[in-house]
Amino acid sequence: MFGGLREKLRAARDRLGSSIQAAGDTPQAAEKAPAELPGQQAGAPAGAAASVPASPTFADKVRVLITERELIVSEKDVNDALSELEMTLLESDVALPATDAIIDSVEKNLVGKHRKIGESVDALVVYALRSALLGVLGTGFDLRDYISKHERPVKILFTGVNGTGKTTTVAKIGAYLKKEGFTVVIGAGDTYRAGANEQISVHAERLGIRIILHKEGADPSAVLFDTVQYAQSHKIDVVLADTAGRFHNKANLMSQLEKIKRVMKPDLVVYVDEAVAGNDAVTRAFEFDKIVGADAVVLTKADMDSRGGAAISIAHTIGKPLMFLGIGQAYDDIMPFEPEKVVDELLEGGA
Ligand code: GDP
């Protein structure tokens, strides 16, 4: 997952580190005066007798010279490396607002910072990259926690473009929630696509999850209304409502979705798209959220995505949290999106 981005970040990290190291190795940096020696009063002329305690030993002096010499990282030291990082992010399909936010944050965390000579430059750089990435990735969305604190049934409506893995995601989340001890019912709200009913029924049967179906061509609002009624009367914890793929620019299909929302009153609208679509996924999510609204996002096919741009940018760009990443075709190939874990993986081998 995101292997290309990981490699590029490794190169950017090395580049930033060597720029700072090179600045630290210049004569001016090495000549920086040490802070006052132990036992020396502030402002006292060098060599003035210290009142308390006793004069520093030779060992004290050496230690102070090594530990107190410090380098202040300047903009000039990191400018080129930051421009390269910017290009790297853009090439990896990280959206412009997220790229800008990352560069700003890395710069703030490096420039003007006092670094003690001897302190690991790499640790400084990794810290800056880490906090920049965490800043754009947001908090994630803990579905388990949400369900456990919310009135049942929790109704989740899945929307998004056909072929991105929406139906598979509904099945995977059903399997995940079942494993977490919740009861689940699926509503087969994609009544348009030929074979959609069969496809989702096969998933439900394999997973042992109850499914509510109407005939192909039926009103999806009616199917999902029935699904909610079933959940209420059977005290089911979660309703997972599948829908047909809807393009954000098809007004009639969007209005269908509005009707579904009016009828089933979802607690959460989840937008599903594929990580491999990169910037297109981010743009679609943005448009979709503007028109229909979304509370959270699932990105599928992260296992096939080397660039990682959509996963890095989507929460920051649309202001909605990323909930899960799809990481394969099997039912358990889904992982709750945990920003810390993703950053650990991206900065693998970090200090
Ligand atoms: P829908 O039209 O959006 O409902 O898409 P489907 O659920 O039918 O999935 C389309 C294809 O994407 C299927 O072949 C799925 O197995 C595949 N798919 C879904 N999620 C993932 C994922 O996370 N990783 C990979 N590699 N394939 C996925």
PDB file of C-alpha atoms and ligand atoms in Angstrom, residues 160-170 172 190 193 199 203 242-245 272 274 299-304 325-330 333-334, ligand 1:
ATOM      1  CA  GLY A 160     -20.583   6.615  -4.850  1.00  0.00           C
ATOM      2  CA  VAL A 161     -19.711   5.791  -8.415  1.00  0.00           C
ATOM      3  CA  ASN A 162     -20.284   2.339  -9.938  1.00  0.00           C
ATOM      4  CA  GLY A 163     -17.358  -0.016 -10.117  1.00  0.00           C
ATOM      5  CA  THR A 164     -15.365   1.566  -7.300  1.00  0.00           C
ATOM      6  CA  GLY A 165     -16.144  -1.301  -4.922  1.00  0.00           C
ATOM      7  CA  LYS A 166     -19.203   0.016  -3.101  1.00  0.00           C
ATOM      8  CA  THR A 167     -21.080  -3.296  -2.930  1.00  0.00           C
ATOM      9  CA  THR A 168     -17.978  -5.174  -1.838  1.00  0.00           C
ATOM     10  CA  THR A 169     -17.414  -2.488   0.810  1.00  0.00           C
ATOM     11  CA  VAL A 170     -20.942  -2.932   2.166  1.00  0.00           C
ATOM     12  CA  LYS A 172     -16.817  -6.102   4.071  1.00  0.00           C
ATOM     13  CA  ASP A 190     -29.156  -0.856  -6.109  1.00  0.00           C
ATOM     14  CA  ARG A 193     -28.057  -2.418 -12.305  1.00  0.00           C
ATOM     15  CA  GLN A 199     -24.337  -9.953  -6.421  1.00  0.00           C
ATOM     16  CA  HIS A 203     -22.225 -11.699  -0.339  1.00  0.00           C
ATOM     17  CA  ASP A 242     -26.360  -0.126  -0.710  1.00  0.00           C
ATOM     18  CA  THR A 243     -27.327   2.175  -3.587  1.00  0.00           C
ATOM     19  CA  ALA A 244     -26.779   2.309  -7.329  1.00  0.00           C
ATOM     20  CA  GLY A 245     -23.683   4.129  -8.552  1.00  0.00           C
ATOM     21  CA  VAL A 272     -17.133   5.273  -1.418  1.00  0.00           C
ATOM     22  CA  GLU A 274     -11.296   4.093  -5.143  1.00  0.00           C
ATOM     23  CA  LEU A 299     -11.351   4.489  -0.149  1.00  0.00           C
ATOM     24  CA  THR A 300     -11.189   1.073  -1.786  1.00  0.00           C
ATOM     25  CA  LYS A 301      -8.315  -0.559  -3.687  1.00  0.00           C
ATOM     26  CA  ALA A 302      -5.653   1.045  -1.485  1.00  0.00           C
ATOM     27  CA  ASP A 303      -3.772  -2.252  -2.014  1.00  0.00           C
ATOM     28  CA  MET A 304      -3.444  -1.361  -5.708  1.00  0.00           C
ATOM     29  CA  LEU A 325      -9.396   1.655   3.524  1.00  0.00           C
ATOM     30  CA  GLY A 326     -10.218  -1.310   1.288  1.00  0.00           C
ATOM     31  CA  ILE A 327      -7.059  -3.354   0.914  1.00  0.00           C
ATOM     32  CA  GLY A 328      -8.047  -6.351  -1.243  1.00  0.00           C
ATOM     33  CA  GLN A 329     -10.899  -8.449  -2.533  1.00  0.00           C
ATOM     34  CA  ALA A 330     -11.483 -10.715   0.466  1.00  0.00           C
ATOM     35  CA  ASP A 333      -9.473  -6.901   3.419  1.00  0.00           C
ATOM     36  CA  ILE A 334     -10.646  -3.720   5.058  1.00  0.00           C
TER      37      ILE A 334
HETATM   38  P1  GDP B   1     -19.558  -1.353  -7.158  1.00  0.00           P
HETATM   39  O1  GDP B   1     -20.021  -1.346  -8.583  1.00  0.00           O
HETATM   40  O2  GDP B   1     -19.050  -0.025  -6.756  1.00  0.00           O
HETATM   41  O3  GDP B   1     -20.543  -1.898  -6.219  1.00  0.00           O
HETATM   42  O4  GDP B   1     -18.242  -2.277  -7.128  1.00  0.00           O
HETATM   43  P2  GDP B   1     -18.068  -3.788  -6.691  1.00  0.00           P
HETATM   44  O5  GDP B   1     -18.266  -3.940  -5.229  1.00  0.00           O
HETATM   45  O6  GDP B   1     -18.845  -4.673  -7.578  1.00  0.00           O
HETATM   46  O7  GDP B   1     -16.498  -3.965  -6.930  1.00  0.00           O
HETATM   47  C1  GDP B   1     -15.874  -3.783  -8.189  1.00  0.00           C
HETATM   48  C2  GDP B   1     -14.593  -4.598  -8.217  1.00  0.00           C
HETATM   49  O8  GDP B   1     -13.646  -4.026  -7.326  1.00  0.00           O
HETATM   50  C3  GDP B   1     -14.759  -6.036  -7.759  1.00  0.00           C
HETATM   51  O9  GDP B   1     -13.984  -6.865  -8.604  1.00  0.00           O
HETATM   52  C4  GDP B   1     -14.201  -6.050  -6.342  1.00  0.00           C
HETATM   53  O10 GDP B   1     -13.683  -7.311  -5.967  1.00  0.00           O
HETATM   54  C5  GDP B   1     -13.095  -5.031  -6.487  1.00  0.00           C
HETATM   55  N1  GDP B   1     -12.733  -4.428  -5.186  1.00  0.00           N
HETATM   56  C6  GDP B   1     -13.537  -3.846  -4.276  1.00  0.00           C
HETATM   57  N2  GDP B   1     -12.824  -3.389  -3.227  1.00  0.00           N
HETATM   58  C7  GDP B   1     -11.534  -3.677  -3.472  1.00  0.00           C
HETATM   59  C8  GDP B   1     -10.293  -3.440  -2.762  1.00  0.00           C
HETATM   60  O11 GDP B   1     -10.228  -2.851  -1.685  1.00  0.00           O
HETATM   61  N3  GDP B   1      -9.156  -3.901  -3.371  1.00  0.00           N
HETATM   62  C9  GDP B   1      -9.163  -4.537  -4.571  1.00  0.00           C
HETATM   63  N4  GDP B   1      -8.009  -4.941  -5.066  1.00  0.00           N
HETATM   64  N5  GDP B   1     -10.288  -4.765  -5.267  1.00  0.00           N
HETATM   65  C10 GDP B   1     -11.466  -4.343  -4.721  1.00  0.00           C
END
